[in-house]
PDB file of C-alpha atoms in Angstrom:
ATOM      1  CA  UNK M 241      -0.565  -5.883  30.008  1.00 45.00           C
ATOM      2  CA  UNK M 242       2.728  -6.630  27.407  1.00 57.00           C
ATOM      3  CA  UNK M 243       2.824  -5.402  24.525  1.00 59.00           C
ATOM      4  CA  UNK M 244       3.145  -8.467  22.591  1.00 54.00           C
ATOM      5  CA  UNK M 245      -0.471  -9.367  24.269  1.00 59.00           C
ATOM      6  CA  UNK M 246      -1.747  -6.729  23.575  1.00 66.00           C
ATOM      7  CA  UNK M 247      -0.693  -7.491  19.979  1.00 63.00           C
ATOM      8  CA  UNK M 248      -2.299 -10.905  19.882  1.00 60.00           C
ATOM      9  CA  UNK M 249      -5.798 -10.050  21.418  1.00 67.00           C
ATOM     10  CA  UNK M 250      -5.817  -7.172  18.622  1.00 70.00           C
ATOM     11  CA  UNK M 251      -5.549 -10.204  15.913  1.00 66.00           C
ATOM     12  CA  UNK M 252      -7.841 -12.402  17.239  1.00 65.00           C
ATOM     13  CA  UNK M 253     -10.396  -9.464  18.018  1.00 72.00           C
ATOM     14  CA  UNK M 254     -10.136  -8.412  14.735  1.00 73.00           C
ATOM     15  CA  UNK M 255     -10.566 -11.315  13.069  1.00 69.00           C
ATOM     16  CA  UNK M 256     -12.945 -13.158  15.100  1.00 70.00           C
ATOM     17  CA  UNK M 257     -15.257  -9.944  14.563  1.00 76.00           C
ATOM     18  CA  UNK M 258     -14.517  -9.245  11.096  1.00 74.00           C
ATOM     19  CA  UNK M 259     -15.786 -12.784  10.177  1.00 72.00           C
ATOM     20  CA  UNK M 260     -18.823 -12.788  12.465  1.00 76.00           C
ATOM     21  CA  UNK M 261     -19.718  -9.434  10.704  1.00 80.00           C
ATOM     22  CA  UNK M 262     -19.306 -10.426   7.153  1.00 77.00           C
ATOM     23  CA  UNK M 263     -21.326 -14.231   7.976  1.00 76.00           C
ATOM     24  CA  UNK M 264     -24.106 -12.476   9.380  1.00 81.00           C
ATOM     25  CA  UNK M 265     -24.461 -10.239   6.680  1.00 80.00           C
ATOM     26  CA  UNK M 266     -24.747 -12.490   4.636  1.00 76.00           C
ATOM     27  CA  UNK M 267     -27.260 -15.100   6.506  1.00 78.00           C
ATOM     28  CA  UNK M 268     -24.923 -17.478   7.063  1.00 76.00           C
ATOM     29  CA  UNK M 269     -25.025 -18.112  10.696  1.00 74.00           C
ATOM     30  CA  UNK M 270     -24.743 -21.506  11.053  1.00 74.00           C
ATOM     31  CA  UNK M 271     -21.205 -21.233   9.881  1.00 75.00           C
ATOM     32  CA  UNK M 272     -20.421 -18.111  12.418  1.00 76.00           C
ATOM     33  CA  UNK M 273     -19.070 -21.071  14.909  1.00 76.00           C
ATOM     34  CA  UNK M 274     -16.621 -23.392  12.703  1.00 79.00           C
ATOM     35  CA  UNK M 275     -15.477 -20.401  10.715  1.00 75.00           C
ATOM     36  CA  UNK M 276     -14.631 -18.360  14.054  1.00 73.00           C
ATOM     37  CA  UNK M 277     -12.861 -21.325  14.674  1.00 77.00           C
ATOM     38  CA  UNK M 278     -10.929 -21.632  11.729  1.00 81.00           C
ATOM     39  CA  UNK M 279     -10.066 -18.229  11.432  1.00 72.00           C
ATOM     40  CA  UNK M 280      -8.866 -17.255  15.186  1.00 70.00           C
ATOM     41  CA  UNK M 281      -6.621 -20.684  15.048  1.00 76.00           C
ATOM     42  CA  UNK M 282      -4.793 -19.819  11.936  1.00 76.00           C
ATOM     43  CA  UNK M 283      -4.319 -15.712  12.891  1.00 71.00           C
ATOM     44  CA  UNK M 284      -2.151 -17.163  15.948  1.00 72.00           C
ATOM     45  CA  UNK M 285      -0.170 -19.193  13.996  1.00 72.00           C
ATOM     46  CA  UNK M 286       3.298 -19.625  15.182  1.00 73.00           C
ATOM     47  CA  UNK M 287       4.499 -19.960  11.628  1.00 74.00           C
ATOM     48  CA  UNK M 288       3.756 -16.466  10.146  1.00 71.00           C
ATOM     49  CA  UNK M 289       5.103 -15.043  13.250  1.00 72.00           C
ATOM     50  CA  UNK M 290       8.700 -17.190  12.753  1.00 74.00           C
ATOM     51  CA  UNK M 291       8.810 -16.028   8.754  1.00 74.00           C
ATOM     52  CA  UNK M 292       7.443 -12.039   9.422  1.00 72.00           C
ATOM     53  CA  UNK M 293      10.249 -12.008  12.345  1.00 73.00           C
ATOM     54  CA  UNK M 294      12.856 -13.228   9.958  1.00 75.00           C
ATOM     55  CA  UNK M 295      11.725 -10.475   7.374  1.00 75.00           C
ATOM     56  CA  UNK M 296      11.934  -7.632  10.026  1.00 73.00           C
ATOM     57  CA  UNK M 297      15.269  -8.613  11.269  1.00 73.00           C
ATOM     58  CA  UNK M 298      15.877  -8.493   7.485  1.00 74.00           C
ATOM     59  CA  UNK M 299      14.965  -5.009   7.013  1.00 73.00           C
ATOM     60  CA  UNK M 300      16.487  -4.109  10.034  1.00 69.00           C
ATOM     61  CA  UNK M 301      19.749  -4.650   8.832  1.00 70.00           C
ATOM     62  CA  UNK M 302      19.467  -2.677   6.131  1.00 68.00           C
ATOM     63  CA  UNK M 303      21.208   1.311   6.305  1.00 61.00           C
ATOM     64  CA  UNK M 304      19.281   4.129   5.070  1.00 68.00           C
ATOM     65  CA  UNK M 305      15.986   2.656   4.918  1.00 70.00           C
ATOM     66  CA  UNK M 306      13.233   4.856   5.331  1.00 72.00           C
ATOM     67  CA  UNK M 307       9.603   4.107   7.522  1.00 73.00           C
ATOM     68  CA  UNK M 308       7.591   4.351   3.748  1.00 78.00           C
ATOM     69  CA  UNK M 309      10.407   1.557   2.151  1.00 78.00           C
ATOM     70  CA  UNK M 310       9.753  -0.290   5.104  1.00 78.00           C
ATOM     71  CA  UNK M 311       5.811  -0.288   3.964  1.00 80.00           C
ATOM     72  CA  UNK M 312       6.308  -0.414   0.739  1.00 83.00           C
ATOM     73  CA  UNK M 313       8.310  -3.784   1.161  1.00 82.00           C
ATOM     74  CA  UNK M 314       6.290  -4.801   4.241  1.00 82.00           C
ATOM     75  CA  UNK M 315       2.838  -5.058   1.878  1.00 86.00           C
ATOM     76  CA  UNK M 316       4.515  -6.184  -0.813  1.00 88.00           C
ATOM     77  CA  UNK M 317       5.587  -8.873   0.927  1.00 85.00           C
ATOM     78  CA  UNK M 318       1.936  -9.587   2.173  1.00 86.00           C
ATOM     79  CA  UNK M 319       0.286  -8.775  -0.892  1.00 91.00           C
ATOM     80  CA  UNK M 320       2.098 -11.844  -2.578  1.00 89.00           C
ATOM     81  CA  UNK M 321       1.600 -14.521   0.580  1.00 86.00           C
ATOM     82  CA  UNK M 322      -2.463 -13.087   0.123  1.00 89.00           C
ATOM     83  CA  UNK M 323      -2.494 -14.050  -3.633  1.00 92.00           C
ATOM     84  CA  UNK M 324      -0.719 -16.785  -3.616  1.00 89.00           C
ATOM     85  CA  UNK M 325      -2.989 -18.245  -0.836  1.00 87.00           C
ATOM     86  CA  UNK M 326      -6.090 -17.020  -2.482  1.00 91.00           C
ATOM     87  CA  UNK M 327      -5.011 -18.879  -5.474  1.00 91.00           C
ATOM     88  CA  UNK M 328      -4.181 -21.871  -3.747  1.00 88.00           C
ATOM     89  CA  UNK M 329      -7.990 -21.668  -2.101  1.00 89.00           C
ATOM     90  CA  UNK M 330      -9.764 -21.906  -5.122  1.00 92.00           C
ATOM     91  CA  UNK M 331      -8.004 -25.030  -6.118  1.00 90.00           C
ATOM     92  CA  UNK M 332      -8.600 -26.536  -2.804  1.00 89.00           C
ATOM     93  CA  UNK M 333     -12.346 -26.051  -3.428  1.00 91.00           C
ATOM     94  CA  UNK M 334     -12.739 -27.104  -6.876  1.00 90.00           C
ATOM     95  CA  UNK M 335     -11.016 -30.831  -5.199  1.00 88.00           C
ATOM     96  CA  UNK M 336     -13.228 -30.930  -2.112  1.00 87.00           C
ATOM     97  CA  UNK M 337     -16.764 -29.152  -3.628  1.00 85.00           C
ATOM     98  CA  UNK M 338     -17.996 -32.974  -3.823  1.00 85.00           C
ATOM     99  CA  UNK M 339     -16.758 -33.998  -0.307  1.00 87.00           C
ATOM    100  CA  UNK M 340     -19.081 -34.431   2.341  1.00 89.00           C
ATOM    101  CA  UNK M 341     -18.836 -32.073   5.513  1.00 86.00           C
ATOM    102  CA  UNK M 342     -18.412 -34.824   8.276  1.00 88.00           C
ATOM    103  CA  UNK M 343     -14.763 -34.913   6.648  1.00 91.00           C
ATOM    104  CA  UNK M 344     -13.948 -31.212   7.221  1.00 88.00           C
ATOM    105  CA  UNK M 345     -14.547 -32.078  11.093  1.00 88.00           C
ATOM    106  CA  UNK M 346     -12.083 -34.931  10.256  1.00 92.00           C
ATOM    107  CA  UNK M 347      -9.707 -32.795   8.862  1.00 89.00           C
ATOM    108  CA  UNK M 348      -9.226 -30.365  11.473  1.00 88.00           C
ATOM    109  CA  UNK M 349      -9.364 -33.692  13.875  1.00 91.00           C
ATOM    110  CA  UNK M 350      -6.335 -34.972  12.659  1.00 92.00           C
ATOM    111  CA  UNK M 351      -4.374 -31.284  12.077  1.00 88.00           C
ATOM    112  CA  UNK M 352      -5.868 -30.321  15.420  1.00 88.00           C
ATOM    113  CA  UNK M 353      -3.564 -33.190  16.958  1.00 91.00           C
ATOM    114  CA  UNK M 354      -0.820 -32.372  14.357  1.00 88.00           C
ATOM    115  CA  UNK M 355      -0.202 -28.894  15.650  1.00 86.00           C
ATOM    116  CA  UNK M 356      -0.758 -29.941  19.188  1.00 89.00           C
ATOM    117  CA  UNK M 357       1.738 -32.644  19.217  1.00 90.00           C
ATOM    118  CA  UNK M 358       4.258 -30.643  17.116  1.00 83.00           C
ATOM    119  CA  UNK M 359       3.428 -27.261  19.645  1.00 83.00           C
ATOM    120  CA  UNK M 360       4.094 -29.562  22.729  1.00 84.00           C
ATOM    121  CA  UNK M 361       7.346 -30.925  21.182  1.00 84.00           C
ATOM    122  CA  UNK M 362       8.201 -27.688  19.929  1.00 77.00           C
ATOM    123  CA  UNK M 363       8.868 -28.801  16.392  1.00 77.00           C
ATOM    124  CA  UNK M 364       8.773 -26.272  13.376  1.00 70.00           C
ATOM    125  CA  UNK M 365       6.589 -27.162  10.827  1.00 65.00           C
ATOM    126  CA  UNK M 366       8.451 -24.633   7.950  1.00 65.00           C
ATOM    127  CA  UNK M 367       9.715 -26.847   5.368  1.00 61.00           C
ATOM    128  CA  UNK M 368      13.197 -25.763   4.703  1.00 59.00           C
ATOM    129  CA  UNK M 369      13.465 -23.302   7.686  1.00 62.00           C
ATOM    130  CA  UNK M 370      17.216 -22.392   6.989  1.00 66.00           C
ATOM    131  CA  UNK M 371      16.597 -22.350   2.908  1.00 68.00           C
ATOM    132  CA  UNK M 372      13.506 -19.561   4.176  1.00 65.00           C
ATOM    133  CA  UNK M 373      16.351 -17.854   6.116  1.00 67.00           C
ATOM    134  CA  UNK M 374      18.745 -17.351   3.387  1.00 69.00           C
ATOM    135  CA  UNK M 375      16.533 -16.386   0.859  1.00 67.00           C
ATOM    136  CA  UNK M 376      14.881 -13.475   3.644  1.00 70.00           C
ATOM    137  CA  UNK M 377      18.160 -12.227   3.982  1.00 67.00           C
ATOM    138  CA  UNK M 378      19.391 -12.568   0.647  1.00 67.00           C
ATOM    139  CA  UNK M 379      16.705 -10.838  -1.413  1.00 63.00           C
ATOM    140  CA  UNK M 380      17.013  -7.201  -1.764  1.00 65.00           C
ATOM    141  CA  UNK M 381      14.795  -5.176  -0.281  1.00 66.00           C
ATOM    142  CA  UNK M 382      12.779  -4.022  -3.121  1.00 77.00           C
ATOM    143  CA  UNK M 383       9.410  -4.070  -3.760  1.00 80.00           C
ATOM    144  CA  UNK M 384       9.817  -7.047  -6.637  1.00 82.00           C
ATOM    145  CA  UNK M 385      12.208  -8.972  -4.181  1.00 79.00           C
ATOM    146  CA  UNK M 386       9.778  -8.792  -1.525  1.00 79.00           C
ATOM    147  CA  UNK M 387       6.842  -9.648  -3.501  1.00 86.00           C
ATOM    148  CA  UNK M 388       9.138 -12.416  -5.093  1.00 83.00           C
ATOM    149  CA  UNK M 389       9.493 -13.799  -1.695  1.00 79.00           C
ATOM    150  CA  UNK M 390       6.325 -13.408  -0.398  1.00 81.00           C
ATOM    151  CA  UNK M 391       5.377 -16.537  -3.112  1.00 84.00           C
ATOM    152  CA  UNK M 392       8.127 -18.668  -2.366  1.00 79.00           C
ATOM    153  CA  UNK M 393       7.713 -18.301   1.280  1.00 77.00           C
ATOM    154  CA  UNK M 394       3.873 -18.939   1.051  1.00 78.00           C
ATOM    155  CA  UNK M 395       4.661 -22.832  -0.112  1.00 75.00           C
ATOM    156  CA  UNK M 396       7.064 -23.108   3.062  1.00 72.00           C
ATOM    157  CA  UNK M 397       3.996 -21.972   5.441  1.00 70.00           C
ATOM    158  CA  UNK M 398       1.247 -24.466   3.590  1.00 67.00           C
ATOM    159  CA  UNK M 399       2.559 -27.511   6.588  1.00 68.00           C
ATOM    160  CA  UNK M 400       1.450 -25.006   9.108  1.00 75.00           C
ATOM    161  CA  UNK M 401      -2.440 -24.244   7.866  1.00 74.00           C
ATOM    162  CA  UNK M 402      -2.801 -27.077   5.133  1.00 77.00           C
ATOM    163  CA  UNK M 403      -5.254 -28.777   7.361  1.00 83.00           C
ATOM    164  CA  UNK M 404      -7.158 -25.442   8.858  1.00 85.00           C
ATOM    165  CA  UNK M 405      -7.724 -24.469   4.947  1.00 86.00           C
ATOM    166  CA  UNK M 406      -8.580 -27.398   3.457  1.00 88.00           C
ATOM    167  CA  UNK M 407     -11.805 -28.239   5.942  1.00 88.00           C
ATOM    168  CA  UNK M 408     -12.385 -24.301   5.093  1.00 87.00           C
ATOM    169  CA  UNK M 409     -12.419 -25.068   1.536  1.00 89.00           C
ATOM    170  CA  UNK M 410     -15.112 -28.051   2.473  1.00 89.00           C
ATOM    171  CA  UNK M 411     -17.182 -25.915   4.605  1.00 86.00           C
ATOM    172  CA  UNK M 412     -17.499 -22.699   1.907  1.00 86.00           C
ATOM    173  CA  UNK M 413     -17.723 -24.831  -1.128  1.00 85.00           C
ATOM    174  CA  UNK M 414     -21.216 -25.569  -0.146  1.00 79.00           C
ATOM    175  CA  UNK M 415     -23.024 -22.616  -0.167  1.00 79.00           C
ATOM    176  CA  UNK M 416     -22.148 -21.069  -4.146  1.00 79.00           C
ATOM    177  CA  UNK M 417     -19.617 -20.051  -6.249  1.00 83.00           C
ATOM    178  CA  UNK M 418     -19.477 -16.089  -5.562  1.00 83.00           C
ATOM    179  CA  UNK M 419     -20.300 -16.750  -1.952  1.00 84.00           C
ATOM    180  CA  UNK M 420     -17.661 -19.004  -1.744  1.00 87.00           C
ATOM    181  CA  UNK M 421     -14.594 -16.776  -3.372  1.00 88.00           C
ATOM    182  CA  UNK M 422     -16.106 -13.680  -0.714  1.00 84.00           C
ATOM    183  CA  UNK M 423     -15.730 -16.197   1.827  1.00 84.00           C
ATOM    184  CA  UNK M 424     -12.128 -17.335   0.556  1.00 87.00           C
ATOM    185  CA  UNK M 425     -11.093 -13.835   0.327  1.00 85.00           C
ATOM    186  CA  UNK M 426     -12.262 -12.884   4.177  1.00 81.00           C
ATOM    187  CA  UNK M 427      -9.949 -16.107   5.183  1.00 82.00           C
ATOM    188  CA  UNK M 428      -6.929 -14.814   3.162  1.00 83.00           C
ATOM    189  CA  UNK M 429      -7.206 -11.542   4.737  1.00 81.00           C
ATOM    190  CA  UNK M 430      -7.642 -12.646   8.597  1.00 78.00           C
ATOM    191  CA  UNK M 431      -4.922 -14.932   7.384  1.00 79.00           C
ATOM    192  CA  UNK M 432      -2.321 -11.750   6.828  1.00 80.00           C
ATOM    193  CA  UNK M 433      -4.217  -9.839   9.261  1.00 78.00           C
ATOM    194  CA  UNK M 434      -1.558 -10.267  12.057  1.00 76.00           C
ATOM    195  CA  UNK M 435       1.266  -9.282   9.660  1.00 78.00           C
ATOM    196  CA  UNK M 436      -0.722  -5.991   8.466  1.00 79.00           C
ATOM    197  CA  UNK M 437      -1.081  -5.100  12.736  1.00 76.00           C
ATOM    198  CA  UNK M 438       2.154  -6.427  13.058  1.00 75.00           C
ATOM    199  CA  UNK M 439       3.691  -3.786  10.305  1.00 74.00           C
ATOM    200  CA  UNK M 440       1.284  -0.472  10.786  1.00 72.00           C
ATOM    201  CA  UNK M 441       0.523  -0.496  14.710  1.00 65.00           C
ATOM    202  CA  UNK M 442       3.951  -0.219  16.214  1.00 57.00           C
ATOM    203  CA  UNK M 443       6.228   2.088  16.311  1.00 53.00           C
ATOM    204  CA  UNK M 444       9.158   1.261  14.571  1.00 60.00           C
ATOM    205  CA  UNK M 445      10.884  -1.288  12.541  1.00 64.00           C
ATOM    206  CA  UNK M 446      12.019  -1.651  15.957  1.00 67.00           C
ATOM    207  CA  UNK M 447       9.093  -2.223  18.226  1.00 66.00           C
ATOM    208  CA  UNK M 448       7.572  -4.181  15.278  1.00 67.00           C
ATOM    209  CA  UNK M 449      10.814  -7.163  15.046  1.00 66.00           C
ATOM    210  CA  UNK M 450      10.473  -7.225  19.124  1.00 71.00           C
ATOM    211  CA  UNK M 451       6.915  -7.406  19.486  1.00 69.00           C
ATOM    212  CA  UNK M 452       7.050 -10.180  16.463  1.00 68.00           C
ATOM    213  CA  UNK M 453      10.078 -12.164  18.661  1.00 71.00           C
ATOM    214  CA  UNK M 454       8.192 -12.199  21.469  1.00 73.00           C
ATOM    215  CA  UNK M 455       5.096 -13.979  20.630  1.00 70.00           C
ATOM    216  CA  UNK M 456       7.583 -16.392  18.558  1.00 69.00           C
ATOM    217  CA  UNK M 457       8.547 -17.204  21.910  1.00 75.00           C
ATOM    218  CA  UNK M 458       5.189 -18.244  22.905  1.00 76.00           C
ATOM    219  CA  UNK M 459       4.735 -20.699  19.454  1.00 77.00           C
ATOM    220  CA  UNK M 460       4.588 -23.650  21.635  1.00 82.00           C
ATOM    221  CA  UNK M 461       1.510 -21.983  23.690  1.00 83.00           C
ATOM    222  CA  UNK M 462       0.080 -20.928  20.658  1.00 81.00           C
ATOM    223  CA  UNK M 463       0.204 -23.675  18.534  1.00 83.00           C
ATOM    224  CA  UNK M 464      -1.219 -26.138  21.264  1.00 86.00           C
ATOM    225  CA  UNK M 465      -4.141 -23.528  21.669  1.00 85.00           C
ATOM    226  CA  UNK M 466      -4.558 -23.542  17.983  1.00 83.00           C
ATOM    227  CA  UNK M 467      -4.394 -27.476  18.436  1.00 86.00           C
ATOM    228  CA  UNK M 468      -7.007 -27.459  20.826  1.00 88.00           C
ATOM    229  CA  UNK M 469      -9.685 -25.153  19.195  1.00 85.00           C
ATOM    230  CA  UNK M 470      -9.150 -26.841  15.610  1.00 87.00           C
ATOM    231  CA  UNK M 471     -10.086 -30.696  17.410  1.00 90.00           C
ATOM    232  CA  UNK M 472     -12.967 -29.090  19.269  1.00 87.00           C
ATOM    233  CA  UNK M 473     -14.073 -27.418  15.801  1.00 86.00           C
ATOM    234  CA  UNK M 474     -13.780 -31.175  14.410  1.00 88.00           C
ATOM    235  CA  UNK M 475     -15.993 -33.035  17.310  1.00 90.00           C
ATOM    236  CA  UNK M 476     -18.553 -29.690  16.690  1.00 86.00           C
ATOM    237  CA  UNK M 477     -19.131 -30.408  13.159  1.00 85.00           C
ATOM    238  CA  UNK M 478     -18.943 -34.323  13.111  1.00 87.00           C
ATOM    239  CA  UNK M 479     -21.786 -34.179  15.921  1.00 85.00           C
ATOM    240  CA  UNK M 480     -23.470 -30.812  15.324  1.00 71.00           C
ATOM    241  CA  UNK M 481     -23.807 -30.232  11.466  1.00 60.00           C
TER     242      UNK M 481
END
């Protein structure tokens, strides 16, 4: 089996189980389905794969740099895109806490086509993908730069899981305010979860940039998958919840 397979089953494994795990614990099994859903179709998302490539390639380039700088700058890097998003969630759940379910199966309806249609085509959906580029390979590669990137690069991937996270925020802003920031926390970190395998199984710097190229090449497979799932998770919970 190739590597960059290998790779991918690893993320979706991982994060299909983690949440199953953490929704059982806590008696929430009718959500197991719609949030497996969720969470496996935005931890193969083309567009962290295209912006983590760009970084490796990055520190790549870079003479002298040692495996723990590459961490170091690696989780800073991740550390900011998992704030920021976690930020962003809470917002998105204050807005939609008075919005009925049926439009959460809307939601991913309509993005479900989105990243279908754009997959097929083979579109981007980065805003500003050359903008992303220069700042990647402009920044230094500190810690602050990284983490200073990591924000301004998490507003170029919000066109490529806008619509997954919003009918998340629908779903978990039902069931109570603690519950709901555990649950917004466990999407943030299946959400970086490829990034952190990506980074810490692999080899090298290396091994890491090719295994992240390859399964770039496969974005237009991936995000018509991801298209798929996220209109059968619609139909599910327009008919079934």
């Amino acid at each position: 089996m190739r590597s960059e397979i290998k790779a991918l089953l690893l993320i979706s494994l991982s994060s299909l189980g983690l949440t199953a795990c953490i929704l059982t614990s806590f008696g929430l099994k009718e959500l197991i389905y719609p949030l497996l859903a969720l969470a496996g179709a935005d931890s193969i998302n083309p567009c962290t794969f295209v912006i983590y490539t760009m970084l490796l390639i990055a520190l790549s380039l870079k003479e002298n740099i040692s495996k723990r700088k590459i961490y170091a700058v690696g989780l800073a890097f991740v550390a900011a895109i998992y704030i920021s998003y976690y930020v962003l969630g809470i917002g998105l759940v204050i807005l939609t806490k008075t919005l009925p379910i049926w439009i959460a199966g809307a939601v991913a309806i309509v993005f479900g086509g989105y990243t279908f249609i754009t997959g097929y085509l083979e579109k981007s959906r980065i805003v500003g993908k050359n903008e992303v580029r220069r700042n990647i390979f402009r920044k230094e590669a500190t810690i602050f730069g990284a983490f200073s990137l990591g924000v301004i690069i998490s507003f170029t991937l919000l066109p490529c899981s806008a619509g997954t996270y919003l009918a998340y925020a629908i779903l978990i802003s039902k069931v109570g305010r603690t519950l709901t920031l555990i649950l917004l926390a466990l999407y943030n970190i299946i959400f970086i979860l490829p990034l952190l395998i990506i980074l810490f199984t692999m080899g090298s710097i290396t091994e890491s940039k090719s295994i992240s190229q390859k399964i770039v090449q496969r974005s237009r497979e991936l995000s018509m998958a991801a298209g798929a799932i996220l209109i059968a998770l619609g139909i599910y919970i327009i008919i079934g919840m």
